[in-house]
Amino acid sequence: MPLDRRALVQEHNPHIQAYESGSFVSVGNGNFAFTVDCTGLQSYLDNREGKTPLCTMSGWAMHCYPGKEKARYDLLRLRQYDCNGRSVGYMTDSTGQEELFNDLRVNPHRFNLARISFRAKGVDDNTFISSLSHIDQELDLYSGLITSIFTYKGEVVRVQTLCHPLQDQLSVSVESALIADGTLSVVISFPYASHTISASDYGKPDAHESVLSLEQGRYHTIKRTMDSSRYEVRMYTNEECVLTEQQKHTFRICSSSLVLEASLLFVQDANKAKVSSFAETKALCANHWARFWSEGAFIDFSLSTDPRSHELQRRMLLSRYLLAIQCSGETPPPETGLTCNSWYGKFHLEMHLLHASHFALFGQAVLLARSLQYYKHILPLAIDRAASQGYKGARWPKMTDQSGNDSPSSIGTLLCWQQPHPIFYASLLKKTNPNSAILKEWTQVIEATATFMIDYLQWDDTHKRYVLGPPVIPVQENHTPEETLNPTFELSYWRWALQEAVSLLEEAGSSVDEHWLEVIGKISPLAHDGDVYLAQENCPDTYGAYAYDHPSLLFSLGLLDGRDVDAQIMNNSLDRVLKHWKLNELWGWDFPLMAMTAARLGRCEDAVDLLLMDSPKNTYTANGHNAQLPKADLPLYLPGNGSLLMALALMAGGWKGSKHPAPGFPSEGWVVQTEGLQRFW
């Protein structure tokens, strides 16, 4: 009997009954998102540290401060590192060039497109929010509709909030006597751009322009100019509405009837998209989300008796929704998605794998494939980057944007674990969606990726082997680059990805250089002391002074298939990590990846314990976000949600060679029903 997906999904709809930044909910489509408070709009901005700001964001909405539009990498002095007797320059040292270094990090940055809020006659926003009662807000995950009901001055206000599934448009409907009598109206406000978490600066009204163009009947356009950034807001309202400019960058929508309906479409100038009505958008939205939940895979824990199963179901379903609206767009997402800025709204390519790989395992590979065209777009720049460092092939950036430029960093530019990711994606698509159009177009990307990986390895003539580093900084970022040799996960990932690349290229009919096969066969074995794996060869104190930050030495068996791993040594290593590591300092995505290791080792109880471990950065708030407590700058963290889903796909759907249903879950207390999951490698 098929699972009752709709009932299971809607059982976990977030219900909000107060203004609390940890419960802000969003609507979106992967390229655009709108985050609201308990009013269904963005009525009160609580900009205290550690609170989630209220933003309207798009994948294309990036801005450079005046005079910073041209990235002057040509002026940046590189720090030179010895690489097996050869000097290689990296953008790691800001000394004496602090302003330029910072400019290249901060620009471009993502900005808040607009604030859409209630305006209550005669009172400020704080007083309005404080005066609300009987707050009852629900996000219906199955239809993508937020319904917000509250009472103000004795009158009920009902708000519906939606996002168009195919374009950067939000639609709202407000119903109340307070609309008809003018007590409440809807206000659109435009801030200047900012690289900060809120992506907004309301203190520079003279630094940008907002020009209202009154058009035919219900249609209006506001044209925005902010330095070199330009966009339009195309609006459609119901017949009884009137739009007026209140002051600079502030526009008010009033209605003479009980109902106010408004749709706002955000576009760059050349975009010819037309704004849809609220009713049209609502119908499209309902169909889109019903299809999302019915067509992909599904996991049901409802028959389980383990008391944690309900919370795991909640985290899973909310994570699937959040990643669909924030991480399924045309470019890789920032770590806080389209909710607010982290790292200036740039995206980190090493995290792309954690954000989006689960889509393929949950039978929705198209949502992963959407963002993969980005790698083809930036391939020429990646080739130039490799050549500038004396390497063949293409070297992928770490902290980047639509341009593909890398950002200076004392750590980031020395990371390498993002490099094999395109091969990971290709292998995942080959396994889960072999007819994907991406696979037919990606031979050049795979070949350029692997060519760099081969050339990046260094020949150790003393031990007759190929090594990684120095200089390199591993996933576990607490290692000195000049002293890091053969970091365990990176070395394993290099071997795995190069072997996969050979298979992919041969299947595509491409010839493989014999030198590649020779190099792959001589890559160093993983470093261990006979009992446990080391973080890297030059780290005998792995489980002492270095027992903090990401325990990436475990990930070679879990995220990867462990083809170069000794299971007993990895089992011992997991024991040692659980005993000695600072688990209370781990990041949200560490717990699921450790759970994947435990699952493949047959340690099902440990796998579930790790998934749900009580640790500050494994906190999941009412809206499903993975808060990285106590970090004030990361009230949400989508790599945590994505890695949770990847772990659940492995634990519930199995992997190549697993012999039992749901092999990552204990038989006692857990009944795991699945539909459509793809097996991991």
XYZ file of C-alpha atoms in Angstrom:
681
model
C 0.000 0.000 0.000
C 1.510 3.386 -0.982
C 2.547 5.716 1.793
C 0.130 8.547 2.565
C 2.716 11.177 1.775
C 0.414 14.165 2.058
C -0.705 13.257 5.572
C 2.866 12.565 6.686
C 4.143 15.841 5.258
C 1.353 18.003 6.629
C 1.659 16.436 10.072
C 4.943 18.311 10.310
C 3.781 21.679 9.023
C 5.410 24.359 11.203
C 2.879 26.059 13.479
C 4.003 29.428 14.841
C 2.249 31.297 17.650
C 4.640 34.145 18.462
C 7.154 36.522 16.933
C 10.451 34.658 17.211
C 13.343 34.813 14.759
C 14.016 31.099 15.245
C 10.620 30.385 13.742
C 10.641 32.646 10.677
C 9.436 30.661 7.666
C 10.123 31.129 3.979
C 8.646 30.512 0.564
C 10.827 30.092 -2.495
C 11.665 28.186 -5.664
C 15.424 27.553 -5.506
C 16.359 30.801 -7.237
C 14.319 33.159 -5.050
C 13.136 33.198 -1.442
C 11.022 35.433 0.776
C 11.274 35.052 4.560
C 8.484 36.263 6.842
C 7.664 36.801 10.488
C 4.430 35.775 12.208
C 2.424 38.352 10.204
C 3.153 36.606 6.907
C 5.189 39.631 5.862
C 8.355 41.326 7.133
C 6.665 43.616 9.613
C 9.270 44.013 12.338
C 13.017 43.917 11.777
C 14.677 42.501 14.873
C 18.283 43.177 13.953
C 19.821 41.977 17.195
C 22.952 39.880 16.920
C 22.248 36.194 16.422
C 18.740 36.758 15.082
C 17.652 35.744 11.599
C 17.038 38.859 9.505
C 14.046 39.183 7.194
C 15.145 39.336 3.564
C 13.929 38.945 0.001
C 16.723 37.336 -2.017
C 17.506 36.041 -5.477
C 20.333 34.079 -7.026
C 21.233 36.980 -9.329
C 20.959 39.851 -6.833
C 24.633 40.747 -6.283
C 26.153 44.195 -5.761
C 29.569 45.822 -5.670
C 30.345 48.954 -3.702
C 31.206 51.983 -5.878
C 34.668 51.715 -7.380
C 34.897 48.008 -6.537
C 33.164 46.647 -9.647
C 36.443 45.547 -11.204
C 38.168 42.850 -9.163
C 41.804 43.989 -9.029
C 43.472 40.638 -8.559
C 46.342 42.018 -10.606
C 47.266 44.284 -7.683
C 47.164 41.550 -5.035
C 50.482 40.285 -3.747
C 50.558 36.490 -3.417
C 52.283 34.548 -0.707
C 54.721 32.043 -2.136
C 54.749 28.451 -0.871
C 57.285 25.744 -1.585
C 55.646 22.921 -3.516
C 58.150 20.106 -3.932
C 60.876 22.565 -4.883
C 58.596 24.800 -6.951
C 57.184 28.145 -5.793
C 53.383 28.516 -5.991
C 51.513 31.705 -5.079
C 48.283 31.803 -3.064
C 46.008 34.669 -1.951
C 46.501 34.003 1.759
C 48.298 37.022 3.258
C 46.553 40.359 3.841
C 49.586 42.006 5.458
C 50.166 45.445 3.961
C 47.231 45.053 1.561
C 44.336 44.782 3.974
C 41.946 47.041 2.042
C 42.396 45.260 -1.290
C 42.261 41.843 0.380
C 38.983 42.761 2.078
C 37.519 44.350 -1.067
C 38.044 41.144 -3.012
C 36.342 39.148 -0.266
C 33.384 41.486 0.235
C 32.593 42.245 -3.423
C 30.313 41.243 -4.945
C 27.844 40.627 -2.120
C 24.232 39.532 -2.115
C 21.636 42.172 -1.283
C 18.088 42.354 0.016
C 15.758 43.124 -2.886
C 12.994 44.676 -0.792
C 11.139 44.596 2.474
C 7.381 43.997 2.300
C 5.658 44.744 5.602
C 2.495 45.870 7.320
C 2.142 49.514 8.269
C -0.262 50.175 11.142
C -1.733 53.662 11.314
C -0.348 55.791 14.124
C 2.130 53.313 15.661
C 5.662 52.119 14.986
C 6.564 48.572 13.968
C 7.585 47.504 17.467
C 4.294 48.664 18.965
C 2.357 46.950 16.187
C 4.070 43.587 16.692
C 3.744 43.841 20.468
C 0.000 44.501 20.128
C -0.801 41.345 18.183
C -2.734 38.521 19.823
C -4.078 35.097 18.861
C -1.183 34.535 16.466
C -1.659 31.358 14.432
C 0.681 30.809 11.504
C 1.067 27.617 9.476
C 3.406 26.779 6.629
C 1.701 24.091 4.560
C 4.655 22.159 3.190
C 2.462 20.305 0.711
C 1.220 23.450 -1.051
C 3.979 25.972 -0.307
C 1.441 28.301 1.297
C 1.981 30.284 4.502
C -1.280 31.208 6.226
C -0.898 33.752 9.027
C -3.815 34.717 11.253
C -3.633 37.257 14.064
C -5.791 39.772 15.877
C -5.050 43.498 16.012
C -7.301 46.072 17.655
C -9.963 43.401 18.066
C -10.084 42.533 14.376
C -8.856 39.335 12.730
C -6.281 39.609 9.955
C -5.729 36.678 7.566
C -2.645 36.643 5.345
C -1.636 34.164 2.644
C 1.933 34.220 1.321
C 3.233 32.375 -1.751
C 6.191 32.178 -4.113
C 5.760 31.569 -7.823
C 7.459 28.235 -8.655
C 8.991 29.420 -11.939
C 9.994 33.055 -11.472
C 11.206 35.479 -8.808
C 7.752 36.463 -7.642
C 5.988 36.586 -4.307
C 2.237 36.940 -3.948
C 0.267 37.943 -0.871
C -3.379 38.183 0.024
C -4.556 40.075 3.112
C -8.148 39.912 4.316
C -9.401 42.109 7.169
C -11.734 44.963 8.015
C -8.556 46.793 9.040
C -7.524 46.902 5.386
C -10.822 48.439 4.287
C -10.817 51.138 6.984
C -7.162 52.080 6.395
C -5.818 50.935 9.758
C -3.477 48.506 7.990
C -1.706 48.828 4.674
C 1.170 47.035 2.988
C 4.433 48.892 2.518
C 7.323 48.125 0.164
C 10.673 49.510 1.319
C 14.004 49.382 -0.478
C 17.298 49.434 1.424
C 20.755 50.067 0.028
C 22.900 46.959 -0.328
C 25.105 45.613 2.450
C 27.560 42.736 2.765
C 26.363 42.114 6.345
C 24.036 39.331 7.463
C 20.921 41.447 6.807
C 22.106 42.393 3.293
C 20.455 45.760 3.985
C 21.445 49.325 4.814
C 18.483 51.619 5.457
C 20.751 54.531 6.367
C 21.821 55.595 2.854
C 18.695 56.909 1.094
C 20.704 59.133 -1.247
C 22.930 56.301 -2.502
C 20.257 54.596 -4.634
C 17.077 55.273 -6.624
C 13.546 53.846 -6.622
C 11.327 55.236 -9.388
C 7.619 54.387 -9.565
C 6.034 54.053 -12.995
C 2.238 54.012 -12.868
C 0.963 51.864 -15.708
C -2.376 50.483 -16.826
C -4.893 49.687 -14.122
C -3.516 47.093 -11.761
C 0.047 47.015 -13.147
C 2.905 49.092 -11.761
C 6.688 49.051 -12.024
C 9.353 50.312 -9.641
C 12.754 50.719 -11.259
C 15.727 50.315 -8.962
C 19.233 51.692 -9.490
C 21.934 50.976 -6.932
C 25.391 51.781 -8.259
C 26.001 49.250 -11.063
C 23.079 47.033 -9.954
C 19.735 47.540 -11.679
C 16.457 45.683 -11.426
C 12.712 46.153 -11.600
C 9.779 45.229 -9.420
C 6.707 44.542 -11.534
C 3.504 44.573 -9.522
C -0.045 43.417 -9.976
C -2.768 44.245 -7.431
C -6.483 43.638 -7.129
C -8.760 46.312 -8.558
C -9.501 48.097 -5.283
C -5.827 48.768 -4.509
C -3.980 52.045 -4.820
C -0.180 52.301 -4.882
C 1.455 55.553 -3.775
C 4.952 56.743 -2.963
C 5.160 57.701 0.725
C 8.770 58.835 0.879
C 12.066 58.007 -0.740
C 12.241 54.221 -1.339
C 8.924 53.600 0.455
C 5.678 52.724 -1.347
C 2.286 52.011 0.178
C -0.487 49.724 -1.063
C -3.977 50.464 0.286
C -7.275 48.803 -0.536
C -10.822 50.091 -0.242
C -12.142 46.538 0.137
C -11.642 43.869 2.787
C -9.061 42.172 0.566
C -5.665 43.354 -0.592
C -3.888 41.173 -3.137
C -0.466 41.969 -4.521
C 2.100 40.127 -6.606
C 5.661 41.423 -6.897
C 7.985 40.107 -9.605
C 11.690 40.940 -9.273
C 13.584 40.955 -12.569
C 16.773 42.208 -14.102
C 16.094 44.743 -16.838
C 16.293 42.417 -19.841
C 13.928 39.837 -18.372
C 10.555 39.868 -20.168
C 8.682 37.813 -17.552
C 5.168 38.933 -16.680
C 3.777 39.141 -13.186
C 0.992 36.689 -12.296
C -2.037 37.337 -10.113
C -2.350 35.906 -6.627
C -4.935 33.340 -7.780
C -2.779 32.181 -10.701
C 0.264 31.894 -8.474
C -1.624 29.967 -5.808
C -2.778 27.373 -8.338
C 0.714 26.994 -9.824
C 2.221 26.734 -6.367
C -0.171 24.025 -5.179
C 0.509 21.938 -8.272
C 4.277 22.417 -8.024
C 4.537 21.315 -4.400
C 2.147 18.380 -4.754
C 4.348 17.181 -7.599
C 7.524 17.748 -5.568
C 6.301 15.538 -2.722
C 4.689 12.853 -4.888
C 7.406 12.372 -7.518
C 10.516 12.081 -5.372
C 11.488 9.403 -2.890
C 10.063 9.209 0.610
C 10.976 7.849 4.031
C 8.364 7.136 6.705
C 9.306 6.570 10.356
C 5.744 6.800 11.710
C 5.538 3.135 12.786
C 8.762 3.365 14.798
C 8.632 3.175 18.589
C 11.934 4.926 19.249
C 10.877 8.249 20.844
C 13.307 10.134 18.608
C 11.655 9.001 15.382
C 9.093 11.809 15.303
C 11.803 14.455 15.561
C 13.870 12.757 12.874
C 10.824 12.717 10.586
C 10.303 16.436 11.250
C 13.918 17.312 10.520
C 13.872 15.275 7.333
C 10.693 16.772 5.885
C 11.523 20.359 6.790
C 15.032 19.907 5.418
C 13.652 18.666 2.109
C 11.427 21.737 1.862
C 14.171 24.169 2.874
C 16.707 22.791 0.428
C 14.171 22.799 -2.400
C 13.418 26.498 -1.883
C 16.985 27.599 -1.116
C 19.452 25.203 -2.767
C 17.977 23.986 -6.064
C 18.716 27.038 -8.177
C 20.895 27.777 -11.178
C 24.012 28.463 -9.105
C 25.394 26.773 -5.994
C 23.830 28.306 -2.868
C 25.463 30.253 -0.043
C 25.648 28.382 3.254
C 22.619 30.297 4.535
C 20.899 29.976 1.180
C 18.587 32.809 0.178
C 17.541 33.575 3.755
C 20.313 35.994 4.690
C 23.990 36.655 4.088
C 26.813 34.464 5.296
C 30.273 35.101 3.905
C 28.757 38.108 2.088
C 26.279 35.939 0.203
C 28.994 34.188 -1.777
C 28.865 30.444 -2.155
C 31.407 27.857 -1.088
C 31.941 25.142 -3.659
C 33.125 22.574 -1.123
C 29.676 22.868 0.490
C 27.775 22.460 -2.781
C 28.057 18.689 -2.407
C 26.374 18.855 1.006
C 23.657 21.244 -0.154
C 22.517 19.401 -3.240
C 23.704 15.774 -3.563
C 20.693 14.418 -1.697
C 18.397 15.501 -4.550
C 19.734 12.681 -6.722
C 19.382 10.087 -3.962
C 15.790 11.190 -3.336
C 14.881 10.677 -6.993
C 15.009 14.372 -7.914
C 18.292 14.527 -9.813
C 17.022 17.401 -11.950
C 17.230 19.659 -8.880
C 20.936 18.867 -8.584
C 21.554 19.176 -12.324
C 20.165 22.733 -12.396
C 23.243 24.166 -10.696
C 25.809 22.042 -12.509
C 25.815 24.204 -15.635
C 27.650 26.718 -13.458
C 30.806 24.600 -13.668
C 30.741 24.742 -17.467
C 30.257 28.499 -17.267
C 33.323 29.088 -15.071
C 35.522 26.401 -16.664
C 37.690 28.877 -18.636
C 38.496 30.807 -15.460
C 39.234 27.557 -13.592
C 41.678 26.621 -16.359
C 43.333 30.034 -16.067
C 43.599 29.635 -12.286
C 45.362 26.296 -12.610
C 47.743 27.674 -15.243
C 48.589 30.698 -13.081
C 49.779 28.254 -10.402
C 51.711 26.156 -12.887
C 49.198 23.299 -13.197
C 47.380 21.672 -16.075
C 43.617 21.278 -16.117
C 41.058 23.328 -14.199
C 41.212 24.303 -10.525
C 37.831 25.089 -9.000
C 37.491 28.051 -6.618
C 36.433 27.813 -2.990
C 34.550 30.994 -1.973
C 33.080 32.420 -5.140
C 30.145 33.976 -6.976
C 28.573 33.926 -10.443
C 31.864 35.048 -12.018
C 33.873 32.079 -10.753
C 36.510 34.290 -9.134
C 38.075 32.928 -5.962
C 38.229 35.045 -2.797
C 41.395 35.746 -0.810
C 41.581 33.827 2.452
C 44.220 32.610 4.859
C 42.524 29.193 4.650
C 40.135 28.946 1.715
C 42.507 29.205 -1.227
C 44.586 26.312 0.157
C 41.621 23.954 0.438
C 41.351 21.298 -2.242
C 38.413 19.077 -1.305
C 36.032 20.954 -3.608
C 38.176 19.876 -6.566
C 36.802 16.324 -7.103
C 33.166 17.411 -6.635
C 32.262 17.606 -10.360
C 33.315 13.966 -10.687
C 31.229 13.112 -7.595
C 28.182 14.768 -9.206
C 28.746 13.009 -12.518
C 29.050 9.629 -10.792
C 25.932 10.347 -8.756
C 23.947 11.296 -11.858
C 25.279 8.277 -13.746
C 23.983 6.062 -10.947
C 20.664 7.760 -10.245
C 19.719 9.401 -13.551
C 21.834 7.889 -16.352
C 19.924 9.768 -19.063
C 20.753 13.175 -17.582
C 21.658 15.681 -20.291
C 24.472 16.943 -18.082
C 26.392 13.691 -18.508
C 26.472 14.132 -22.283
C 27.862 17.648 -21.922
C 30.298 17.159 -19.086
C 33.197 15.244 -20.601
C 35.279 18.425 -20.786
C 34.518 19.299 -17.153
C 35.458 15.810 -15.936
C 38.624 15.726 -18.011
C 39.781 19.195 -16.909
C 38.982 18.410 -13.263
C 40.926 15.151 -13.306
C 43.829 16.632 -15.288
C 44.420 19.143 -12.510
C 44.105 16.440 -9.860
C 46.782 14.341 -11.562
C 49.109 17.315 -11.925
C 48.484 18.532 -8.356
C 49.865 15.292 -6.906
C 53.592 15.392 -6.107
C 56.060 12.588 -6.720
C 57.845 11.430 -3.555
C 60.984 9.876 -4.977
C 62.138 8.572 -1.597
C 59.072 6.394 -1.076
C 58.185 6.009 -4.779
C 54.646 7.305 -4.387
C 52.402 10.253 -5.205
C 51.413 12.519 -2.320
C 49.032 15.384 -1.578
C 50.687 18.469 -0.164
C 52.278 20.401 1.208
C 51.017 23.083 0.964
C 47.402 22.119 1.551
C 44.703 22.682 4.171
C 42.321 19.749 4.655
C 38.639 19.620 5.558
C 39.825 19.726 9.169
C 41.111 23.277 8.877
C 43.320 23.352 11.993
C 46.411 22.062 10.186
C 49.358 24.193 9.048
C 49.505 24.083 5.233
C 53.295 23.831 5.031
C 53.276 20.774 7.309
C 50.241 18.924 5.974
C 50.995 15.759 4.009
C 48.432 13.274 2.699
C 45.313 14.381 4.604
C 43.279 11.204 4.925
C 39.945 12.183 3.417
C 41.434 14.257 0.600
C 43.816 11.452 -0.338
C 40.976 8.936 -0.385
C 38.754 11.337 -2.334
C 41.533 11.912 -4.874
C 41.935 8.171 -5.477
C 38.177 7.537 -5.617
C 37.433 10.464 -7.956
C 40.265 9.717 -10.355
C 39.157 6.096 -10.627
C 35.591 7.270 -11.231
C 36.791 9.801 -13.817
C 38.554 7.066 -15.763
C 35.353 4.993 -15.821
C 33.189 7.954 -16.825
C 35.508 9.030 -19.623
C 35.879 5.508 -20.979
C 32.106 5.039 -20.968
C 31.813 8.320 -22.882
C 34.197 6.957 -25.511
C 37.158 9.132 -24.543
C 40.666 7.749 -24.341
C 42.484 7.982 -21.006
C 46.157 8.899 -20.786
C 48.228 5.923 -19.611
C 50.052 8.306 -17.269
C 46.815 8.760 -15.325
C 46.574 5.044 -14.655
C 50.190 4.941 -13.514
C 49.668 7.867 -11.132
C 46.436 6.451 -9.704
C 48.174 3.163 -8.998
C 50.919 4.898 -7.022
C 48.859 7.270 -4.859
C 49.911 6.901 -1.218
C 47.974 4.615 1.119
C 46.034 6.268 3.938
C 48.146 7.205 6.945
C 47.591 5.162 10.122
C 49.583 4.001 13.123
C 48.490 0.385 12.840
C 45.466 0.956 15.053
C 43.761 4.181 13.926
C 43.833 6.528 10.965
C 45.654 9.834 11.315
C 44.306 13.182 10.160
C 47.401 13.438 7.961
C 50.848 11.849 7.914
C 52.507 14.582 9.970
C 49.923 14.487 12.757
C 50.728 11.767 15.316
C 48.667 13.717 17.880
C 45.461 13.447 15.842
C 43.385 12.342 18.857
C 45.024 14.745 21.291
C 45.890 18.332 20.432
C 44.128 18.074 17.055
C 40.929 16.393 18.252
C 38.618 19.228 17.267
C 37.052 20.669 14.093
C 35.745 18.352 11.357
C 36.747 14.690 11.984
C 37.252 14.204 8.266
C 39.528 11.172 8.648
C 36.265 9.213 9.063
C 34.645 10.339 5.825
C 36.566 8.000 3.498
C 34.085 5.320 4.563
C 30.652 6.897 4.587
C 30.530 9.669 2.044
C 32.836 7.491 -0.054
C 32.655 3.715 -0.412
C 35.853 3.002 1.518
C 37.576 1.158 -1.313
C 40.981 2.091 0.185
C 39.918 1.746 3.843
C 40.669 -0.993 6.357
C 37.332 -1.510 8.122
C 38.873 -2.491 11.465
C 41.173 0.530 11.534
C 38.239 2.776 10.631
C 36.142 1.165 13.352
C 38.904 1.877 15.863
C 39.159 5.427 14.550
C 35.450 6.042 15.086
C 35.783 4.751 18.653
C 38.688 7.097 19.258
C 36.853 10.106 17.784
C 33.777 9.457 19.932
C 35.969 9.220 23.014
C 38.437 12.063 22.475
C 37.024 14.578 20.000
C 35.411 17.850 21.099
C 31.987 16.776 19.879
C 30.293 19.836 21.345
C 32.247 22.004 18.879
C 31.449 20.054 15.707
C 29.512 21.658 12.866
C 26.020 20.658 11.790
C 27.180 18.590 8.833
C 29.754 16.620 10.825
C 27.125 14.568 12.661
C 25.425 13.124 9.552
C 28.741 12.333 7.877
C 29.921 10.537 11.006
C 26.589 8.690 11.039
C 27.285 7.518 7.492
C 30.609 6.092 8.651
C 28.944 4.327 11.575
C 26.222 2.929 9.306
C 28.685 1.423 6.833
C 30.542 -0.146 9.758
C 27.311 -1.817 10.896
C 27.052 0.385 13.994
C 23.406 1.333 13.558
C 22.798 2.534 17.115
C 25.786 4.855 16.860
C 24.567 6.096 13.482
C 21.207 7.188 14.894
C 22.824 8.589 18.044
C 25.149 10.700 15.903
C 22.347 11.969 13.677
C 20.414 13.194 16.702
C 23.279 14.002 19.074
C 22.527 16.789 21.537
C 25.205 19.299 20.567
C 25.009 23.093 20.060
C 25.536 23.025 16.298
C 23.159 20.074 15.849
C 20.224 22.231 16.936
C 17.148 22.280 14.687
C 14.736 25.159 15.261
C 10.954 25.235 14.819
C 11.289 26.165 11.145
C 13.652 23.244 10.476
C 16.841 25.269 10.246
C 20.115 23.926 11.639
C 21.330 26.714 13.944
C 25.089 26.768 14.559
C 24.964 27.768 18.211
C 26.567 29.714 19.744
C 27.698 31.393 16.495
C 25.698 34.597 16.150
C 26.396 34.865 12.422
C 24.885 31.471 11.537
C 21.310 31.235 12.882
C 20.789 28.721 10.072
C 23.166 26.481 8.152
C 21.912 24.544 5.150
C 24.889 22.165 4.731
C 23.656 20.602 7.972
C 20.212 19.984 6.472
C 21.668 18.645 3.245
C 24.062 16.241 4.910
C 21.224 15.007 7.138
C 19.253 14.053 4.033
C 22.267 12.416 2.421
C 22.831 10.348 5.571
C 19.169 9.340 5.728
C 19.270 8.266 2.089
C 22.248 6.031 2.849
C 20.870 4.654 6.110
C 17.357 4.012 4.801
C 18.092 3.240 1.154
C 21.316 1.310 1.552
C 24.532 1.221 -0.445
C 26.197 -1.110 -2.898
C 26.656 -4.418 -1.106
C 24.326 -3.713 1.818
C 22.122 -6.737 2.450
C 19.141 -5.626 4.524
C 16.408 -3.006 4.182
C 17.253 0.253 5.961
C 20.732 -1.067 6.870
C 21.690 2.045 8.797
C 18.894 1.725 11.376
C 18.651 -0.637 14.350
C 15.954 -3.289 14.103
C 14.775 -2.499 17.619
C 12.584 0.583 17.841
C 12.755 1.487 14.167
C 10.350 0.655 11.343
C 11.594 2.371 8.199
C 9.328 2.412 5.153
C 10.738 3.819 1.927
C 9.652 4.586 -1.609
C 11.939 5.448 -4.500
C 15.275 5.925 -2.724
C 18.387 5.454 -4.846
C 21.143 3.288 -3.388
C 24.434 4.950 -2.558
C 27.717 3.536 -3.863
